[in-house]
Amino acid sequence: MTDPIRIDVWSDIACPWCYIGKRNLEKGLAVVAAEDDPPAVEVTYHSYELSPDTPVDFDGDEIDFLSGHKGMPREQVEQMLDRVTQVAAEAGLEYHFEHVRHTNTVKAHELLHAAKAAGRQHEMAERLMSAYFVEGAHVGRIDGLVDLAAEVGLDRDEIRRALESEQYLPAVREDQAQAQSYGITGVPFFVIDGKYGVSGAQPADAFAQITRQVWAERTPAAVATAD
């Protein structure tokens, strides 16, 4: 039996293009899953902090942050956010940048690793991104993260202990070191089967096509081995 295609995704839960890329990847994989000889796919999310120096409690809104971080006029930032909101809507996501509470995301990344250990990483990634971009929730404090973890079925006490002890911080740093070794300088970034790199929030069709391609490359080898 052919091993699943491995898709490793480097992203930040506070990255608007990462959520769009996540949704497009899911749509692309859903398309190929409905085809004859559907590929087996295993998706794993990895940590990448776009702005690790951001304080937990940032004083200002998303426009304040981006205008300061990127050195752009507020009007230009507003236009950029309007465009991202439109692209997100095309992917089926309803962004509310006016409610976004910018924060440091390292604890959220630790939570994603804790969720991975419990077999609920995908649910946790979805919940965190929705909380941040759709609901305007604060995802930088332990109390709030514990609440979100409980919503996807994780044990509140275990998650609190993990976050307070920084149990999964080494795993976050390992992901970041791997990203550096790959030369990843922006996210989302997708590594397909350890050999193809896909940068940015590509359309669903692009993810479907590369998944078919990788599966087709594997199938002859699997048949030859069986013979």
CSV table of C-alpha atoms in Angstrom, one decimal:
chain,number,residue,atom,x,y,z
A,1,MET,CA,0.0,0.0,0.0
A,2,THR,CA,1.4,3.4,-1.0
A,3,ASP,CA,2.3,5.7,1.8
A,4,PRO,CA,0.3,8.9,2.1
A,5,ILE,CA,1.6,12.1,0.4
A,6,ARG,CA,3.0,14.3,3.1
A,7,ILE,CA,2.1,18.0,3.0
A,8,ASP,CA,4.0,20.1,5.5
A,9,VAL,CA,2.6,23.6,5.9
A,10,TRP,CA,4.5,26.4,7.5
A,11,SER,CA,2.1,29.2,8.6
A,12,ASP,CA,1.3,31.7,11.3
A,13,ILE,CA,-2.2,31.8,12.8
A,14,ALA,CA,-2.1,35.6,12.5
A,15,CYS,CA,-1.3,35.5,8.8
A,16,PRO,CA,-4.4,36.2,6.6
A,17,TRP,CA,-2.9,34.5,3.6
A,18,CYS,CA,-2.2,31.4,5.6
A,19,TYR,CA,-5.9,31.0,6.5
A,20,ILE,CA,-6.8,31.5,2.8
A,21,GLY,CA,-4.1,29.0,1.8
A,22,LYS,CA,-5.4,26.5,4.3
A,23,ARG,CA,-8.9,26.7,3.0
A,24,ASN,CA,-7.8,26.5,-0.6
A,25,LEU,CA,-5.6,23.4,0.2
A,26,GLU,CA,-8.6,21.7,1.8
A,27,LYS,CA,-10.8,22.5,-1.2
A,28,GLY,CA,-8.1,21.1,-3.6
A,29,LEU,CA,-7.7,17.9,-1.6
A,30,ALA,CA,-11.5,17.5,-1.4
A,31,VAL,CA,-11.6,17.5,-5.2
A,32,VAL,CA,-9.0,14.8,-5.7
A,33,ALA,CA,-10.4,12.8,-2.9
A,34,ALA,CA,-13.6,12.4,-4.9
A,35,GLU,CA,-11.7,11.1,-8.0
A,36,ASP,CA,-10.9,7.6,-9.1
A,37,ASP,CA,-7.8,6.3,-7.2
A,38,PRO,CA,-7.8,9.1,-4.7
A,39,PRO,CA,-4.4,9.8,-3.1
A,40,ALA,CA,-3.9,9.4,0.6
A,41,VAL,CA,-2.7,12.7,2.1
A,42,GLU,CA,-1.3,13.6,5.5
A,43,VAL,CA,-1.2,17.3,6.3
A,44,THR,CA,0.9,18.7,9.2
A,45,TYR,CA,1.1,22.3,10.3
A,46,HIS,CA,4.4,23.9,11.4
A,47,SER,CA,5.2,27.0,13.3
A,48,TYR,CA,6.4,30.3,11.7
A,49,GLU,CA,6.2,33.6,13.5
A,50,LEU,CA,5.8,36.5,11.2
A,51,SER,CA,6.4,39.1,13.9
A,52,PRO,CA,8.0,37.5,17.0
A,53,ASP,CA,8.7,40.8,18.6
A,54,THR,CA,5.1,41.8,18.8
A,55,PRO,CA,3.9,42.2,22.4
A,56,VAL,CA,1.1,40.1,23.8
A,57,ASP,CA,-1.1,43.1,24.2
A,58,PHE,CA,-0.5,45.4,21.2
A,59,ASP,CA,-1.8,48.9,21.7
A,60,GLY,CA,-3.6,49.7,18.5
A,61,ASP,CA,-5.6,48.1,15.7
A,62,GLU,CA,-4.5,46.1,12.7
A,63,ILE,CA,-4.0,49.2,10.6
A,64,ASP,CA,-1.8,50.7,13.3
A,65,PHE,CA,0.3,47.6,13.4
A,66,LEU,CA,0.7,47.2,9.7
A,67,SER,CA,1.4,50.8,9.0
A,68,GLY,CA,4.1,50.8,11.7
A,69,HIS,CA,5.5,47.3,10.8
A,70,LYS,CA,5.6,47.9,7.0
A,71,GLY,CA,6.0,51.6,7.0
A,72,MET,CA,2.9,52.1,4.8
A,73,PRO,CA,0.4,55.0,5.0
A,74,ARG,CA,-2.9,54.1,6.7
A,75,GLU,CA,-4.8,54.6,3.5
A,76,GLN,CA,-2.6,52.1,1.6
A,77,VAL,CA,-3.0,49.6,4.5
A,78,GLU,CA,-6.8,50.0,4.3
A,79,GLN,CA,-6.7,49.2,0.6
A,80,MET,CA,-4.5,46.2,1.2
A,81,LEU,CA,-6.8,44.8,3.9
A,82,ASP,CA,-9.9,45.4,1.6
A,83,ARG,CA,-8.2,43.3,-1.1
A,84,VAL,CA,-7.3,40.5,1.4
A,85,THR,CA,-10.9,40.5,2.7
A,86,GLN,CA,-12.2,40.1,-0.8
A,87,VAL,CA,-9.8,37.2,-1.6
A,88,ALA,CA,-10.8,35.6,1.7
A,89,ALA,CA,-14.5,35.9,0.8
A,90,GLU,CA,-13.8,34.1,-2.5
A,91,ALA,CA,-12.3,31.3,-0.4
A,92,GLY,CA,-15.4,31.2,1.8
A,93,LEU,CA,-13.9,33.1,4.8
A,94,GLU,CA,-15.4,36.2,6.4
A,95,TYR,CA,-12.6,38.4,7.7
A,96,HIS,CA,-13.2,41.2,10.1
A,97,PHE,CA,-9.9,43.2,10.3
A,98,GLU,CA,-11.7,45.9,12.3
A,99,HIS,CA,-12.0,43.5,15.2
A,100,VAL,CA,-8.6,41.8,14.9
A,101,ARG,CA,-6.5,42.0,18.2
A,102,HIS,CA,-2.9,41.8,17.1
A,103,THR,CA,-0.7,39.8,19.5
A,104,ASN,CA,2.3,37.6,19.9
A,105,THR,CA,1.6,34.2,18.5
A,106,VAL,CA,4.2,32.0,20.1
A,107,LYS,CA,1.7,30.5,22.7
A,108,ALA,CA,-0.7,29.8,19.9
A,109,HIS,CA,2.0,27.8,18.2
A,110,GLU,CA,2.8,25.9,21.4
A,111,LEU,CA,-0.9,25.1,21.5
A,112,LEU,CA,-0.9,23.7,18.0
A,113,HIS,CA,1.9,21.4,19.0
A,114,ALA,CA,0.0,20.3,22.1
A,115,ALA,CA,-3.0,19.7,19.8
A,116,LYS,CA,-0.9,17.7,17.4
A,117,ALA,CA,0.2,15.4,20.2
A,118,ALA,CA,-3.4,14.8,21.0
A,119,GLY,CA,-4.4,14.2,17.4
A,120,ARG,CA,-6.4,17.4,17.0
A,121,GLN,CA,-4.0,19.8,15.2
A,122,HIS,CA,-6.3,20.4,12.3
A,123,GLU,CA,-9.2,21.3,14.4
A,124,MET,CA,-7.0,23.5,16.6
A,125,ALA,CA,-5.5,25.4,13.6
A,126,GLU,CA,-9.0,26.1,12.2
A,127,ARG,CA,-10.3,27.2,15.6
A,128,LEU,CA,-7.4,29.6,16.2
A,129,MET,CA,-7.5,31.2,12.8
A,130,SER,CA,-11.3,31.6,12.9
A,131,ALA,CA,-11.0,33.1,16.4
A,132,TYR,CA,-8.4,35.6,15.2
A,133,PHE,CA,-9.7,36.7,11.8
A,134,VAL,CA,-13.4,36.2,12.1
A,135,GLU,CA,-14.3,36.7,15.8
A,136,GLY,CA,-11.6,39.2,16.9
A,137,ALA,CA,-10.6,37.0,19.8
A,138,HIS,CA,-7.4,37.5,21.7
A,139,VAL,CA,-5.2,34.5,21.0
A,140,GLY,CA,-2.0,35.5,22.8
A,141,ARG,CA,-3.0,34.8,26.4
A,142,ILE,CA,-3.0,31.4,28.1
A,143,ASP,CA,-6.6,31.7,29.5
A,144,GLY,CA,-8.1,32.4,26.1
A,145,LEU,CA,-6.1,29.7,24.5
A,146,VAL,CA,-7.2,27.1,27.1
A,147,ASP,CA,-10.8,28.1,26.3
A,148,LEU,CA,-10.3,27.6,22.6
A,149,ALA,CA,-8.5,24.2,23.2
A,150,ALA,CA,-11.4,23.0,25.3
A,151,GLU,CA,-13.8,23.9,22.4
A,152,VAL,CA,-12.0,21.3,20.2
A,153,GLY,CA,-12.0,18.6,22.8
A,154,LEU,CA,-8.6,19.1,24.5
A,155,ASP,CA,-8.2,18.7,28.2
A,156,ARG,CA,-8.2,22.2,29.8
A,157,ASP,CA,-5.8,21.3,32.7
A,158,GLU,CA,-3.3,19.5,30.5
A,159,ILE,CA,-3.2,22.4,28.0
A,160,ARG,CA,-2.8,24.9,30.7
A,161,ARG,CA,0.1,22.9,32.2
A,162,ALA,CA,1.7,22.6,28.8
A,163,LEU,CA,1.5,26.3,28.0
A,164,GLU,CA,2.6,27.5,31.4
A,165,SER,CA,5.6,25.1,31.4
A,166,GLU,CA,6.5,25.9,27.7
A,167,GLN,CA,6.5,22.2,27.1
A,168,TYR,CA,6.1,22.5,23.4
A,169,LEU,CA,8.3,25.6,22.9
A,170,PRO,CA,11.3,23.5,21.7
A,171,ALA,CA,9.0,22.0,19.0
A,172,VAL,CA,8.1,25.5,17.9
A,173,ARG,CA,11.7,26.4,17.7
A,174,GLU,CA,12.5,23.2,15.8
A,175,ASP,CA,9.9,24.1,13.2
A,176,GLN,CA,11.4,27.6,12.8
A,177,ALA,CA,14.9,26.2,12.4
A,178,GLN,CA,13.6,23.8,9.7
A,179,ALA,CA,12.0,26.7,7.9
A,180,GLN,CA,15.3,28.6,8.0
A,181,SER,CA,17.1,25.6,6.6
A,182,TYR,CA,14.6,25.4,3.7
A,183,GLY,CA,15.1,29.1,3.1
A,184,ILE,CA,11.5,29.9,3.8
A,185,THR,CA,11.1,33.7,4.3
A,186,GLY,CA,7.4,34.0,4.0
A,187,VAL,CA,4.2,32.0,4.7
A,188,PRO,CA,2.2,30.1,3.9
A,189,PHE,CA,4.7,27.7,2.5
A,190,PHE,CA,3.9,24.2,1.5
A,191,VAL,CA,6.4,21.3,1.2
A,192,ILE,CA,4.9,18.5,-0.8
A,193,ASP,CA,6.3,15.1,-0.1
A,194,GLY,CA,9.6,16.6,0.9
A,195,LYS,CA,10.6,17.6,-2.6
A,196,TYR,CA,8.2,20.3,-4.0
A,197,GLY,CA,7.9,23.7,-2.5
A,198,VAL,CA,4.8,25.8,-3.0
A,199,SER,CA,4.8,29.4,-1.8
A,200,GLY,CA,1.7,31.5,-1.1
A,201,ALA,CA,-2.0,31.0,-1.0
A,202,GLN,CA,-2.4,29.2,-4.3
A,203,PRO,CA,-5.8,28.4,-5.8
A,204,ALA,CA,-7.5,25.1,-4.9
A,205,ASP,CA,-6.9,23.9,-8.5
A,206,ALA,CA,-3.2,24.3,-8.0
A,207,PHE,CA,-3.2,22.1,-4.9
A,208,ALA,CA,-5.3,19.5,-6.6
A,209,GLN,CA,-3.0,19.4,-9.6
A,210,ILE,CA,0.2,19.0,-7.7
A,211,THR,CA,-1.4,16.3,-5.5
A,212,ARG,CA,-2.4,14.4,-8.6
A,213,GLN,CA,1.1,14.8,-10.0
A,214,VAL,CA,2.8,13.5,-6.9
A,215,TRP,CA,0.4,10.6,-6.6
A,216,ALA,CA,0.9,9.7,-10.3
A,217,GLU,CA,4.7,9.7,-9.8
A,218,ARG,CA,4.3,7.3,-6.9
A,219,THR,CA,1.9,4.9,-8.5
A,220,PRO,CA,4.2,3.4,-11.1
A,221,ALA,CA,6.8,2.8,-8.4
A,222,ALA,CA,4.2,1.1,-6.3
A,223,VAL,CA,3.0,-1.2,-9.1
A,224,ALA,CA,6.6,-2.1,-10.1
A,225,THR,CA,7.3,-3.0,-6.5
A,226,ALA,CA,4.2,-5.2,-6.3
A,227,ASP,CA,5.2,-7.0,-9.5
